[in-house]
PDB file of C-alpha atoms in Angstrom:
ATOM      1  CA  MET A 178     -31.306 -44.755 -74.358  1.00  0.00           C
ATOM      2  CA  PRO A 179     -28.373 -45.972 -71.741  1.00  0.00           C
ATOM      3  CA  SER A 180     -28.679 -46.607 -68.007  1.00  0.00           C
ATOM      4  CA  VAL A 181     -27.722 -44.221 -66.018  1.00  0.00           C
ATOM      5  CA  LYS A 182     -24.912 -46.075 -64.606  1.00  0.00           C
ATOM      6  CA  ARG A 183     -23.179 -46.823 -68.150  1.00  0.00           C
ATOM      7  CA  CYS A 184     -23.701 -43.069 -69.582  1.00  0.00           C
ATOM      8  CA  TYR A 185     -21.102 -41.989 -66.156  1.00  0.00           C
ATOM      9  CA  ARG A 186     -19.261 -44.676 -67.285  1.00  0.00           C
ATOM     10  CA  ILE A 187     -19.055 -43.888 -71.324  1.00  0.00           C
ATOM     11  CA  LEU A 188     -17.874 -40.791 -70.317  1.00  0.00           C
ATOM     12  CA  GLY A 189     -15.147 -41.210 -67.447  1.00  0.00           C
ATOM     13  CA  LEU A 190     -16.464 -40.378 -64.805  1.00  0.00           C
ATOM     14  CA  PRO A 191     -17.757 -41.710 -61.586  1.00  0.00           C
ATOM     15  CA  PRO A 192     -22.137 -42.286 -60.918  1.00  0.00           C
ATOM     16  CA  GLY A 193     -22.361 -38.556 -58.482  1.00  0.00           C
ATOM     17  CA  SER A 194     -20.269 -36.504 -60.663  1.00  0.00           C
ATOM     18  CA  SER A 195     -21.252 -33.028 -60.877  1.00  0.00           C
ATOM     19  CA  LYS A 196     -22.848 -31.018 -64.232  1.00  0.00           C
ATOM     20  CA  GLU A 197     -19.559 -29.086 -64.649  1.00  0.00           C
ATOM     21  CA  GLU A 198     -17.692 -32.286 -64.298  1.00  0.00           C
ATOM     22  CA  VAL A 199     -19.938 -34.559 -66.754  1.00  0.00           C
ATOM     23  CA  LYS A 200     -20.111 -30.804 -69.426  1.00  0.00           C
ATOM     24  CA  ARG A 201     -16.092 -31.590 -68.776  1.00  0.00           C
ATOM     25  CA  ALA A 202     -15.837 -35.425 -70.157  1.00  0.00           C
ATOM     26  CA  TYR A 203     -18.338 -34.742 -72.911  1.00  0.00           C
ATOM     27  CA  LEU A 204     -16.440 -31.963 -74.504  1.00  0.00           C
ATOM     28  CA  ASP A 205     -12.734 -33.261 -73.433  1.00  0.00           C
ATOM     29  CA  LEU A 206     -14.018 -36.259 -74.981  1.00  0.00           C
ATOM     30  CA  VAL A 207     -16.086 -35.231 -78.342  1.00  0.00           C
ATOM     31  CA  GLN A 208     -12.835 -32.981 -79.100  1.00  0.00           C
ATOM     32  CA  VAL A 209     -11.014 -36.577 -79.089  1.00  0.00           C
ATOM     33  CA  TRP A 210     -13.124 -38.508 -81.189  1.00  0.00           C
ATOM     34  CA  HIS A 211     -14.326 -35.878 -83.599  1.00  0.00           C
ATOM     35  CA  PRO A 212     -14.886 -37.477 -86.993  1.00  0.00           C
ATOM     36  CA  ASP A 213     -12.623 -34.628 -88.541  1.00  0.00           C
ATOM     37  CA  ARG A 214     -10.210 -35.591 -87.202  1.00  0.00           C
ATOM     38  CA  PHE A 215     -10.165 -38.785 -88.574  1.00  0.00           C
ATOM     39  CA  ALA A 216     -10.746 -37.891 -92.321  1.00  0.00           C
ATOM     40  CA  HIS A 217      -7.396 -38.619 -93.887  1.00  0.00           C
ATOM     41  CA  ASN A 218      -8.632 -42.895 -92.367  1.00  0.00           C
ATOM     42  CA  PRO A 219     -12.125 -44.086 -93.452  1.00  0.00           C
ATOM     43  CA  ARG A 220     -11.909 -46.776 -91.154  1.00  0.00           C
ATOM     44  CA  LEU A 221     -11.471 -44.518 -87.880  1.00  0.00           C
ATOM     45  CA  GLN A 222     -13.589 -41.685 -88.806  1.00  0.00           C
ATOM     46  CA  GLU A 223     -16.353 -44.460 -88.539  1.00  0.00           C
ATOM     47  CA  LYS A 224     -14.769 -45.893 -85.418  1.00  0.00           C
ATOM     48  CA  ALA A 225     -15.334 -41.954 -84.521  1.00  0.00           C
ATOM     49  CA  GLU A 226     -18.180 -41.436 -85.002  1.00  0.00           C
ATOM     50  CA  SER A 227     -19.885 -44.329 -83.497  1.00  0.00           C
ATOM     51  CA  ASN A 228     -17.621 -43.643 -80.564  1.00  0.00           C
ATOM     52  CA  VAL A 229     -18.904 -39.510 -81.137  1.00  0.00           C
ATOM     53  CA  LYS A 230     -22.956 -41.132 -80.688  1.00  0.00           C
ATOM     54  CA  ARG A 231     -22.147 -43.152 -77.788  1.00  0.00           C
ATOM     55  CA  ILE A 232     -21.016 -40.606 -76.161  1.00  0.00           C
ATOM     56  CA  ASN A 233     -23.811 -37.904 -77.141  1.00  0.00           C
ATOM     57  CA  GLU A 234     -26.173 -40.485 -76.471  1.00  0.00           C
ATOM     58  CA  ALA A 235     -24.331 -40.873 -72.686  1.00  0.00           C
ATOM     59  CA  TYR A 236     -24.603 -36.718 -72.586  1.00  0.00           C
ATOM     60  CA  GLU A 237     -28.262 -36.116 -72.659  1.00  0.00           C
TER      61      GLU A 237
END
């Protein structure tokens, strides 16, 4: 599990952000990196899956 500081960095937020800010950043990033958006390109889909995994871990 990444450190709290790293989790904020992955989500693009400063440490101490509110729960609402964390949730909004999480939802925005998952929408941008959702693997289904890259179904036409397997290489990019793999990268998106990796990014979403990191984002999910940071959000937890």
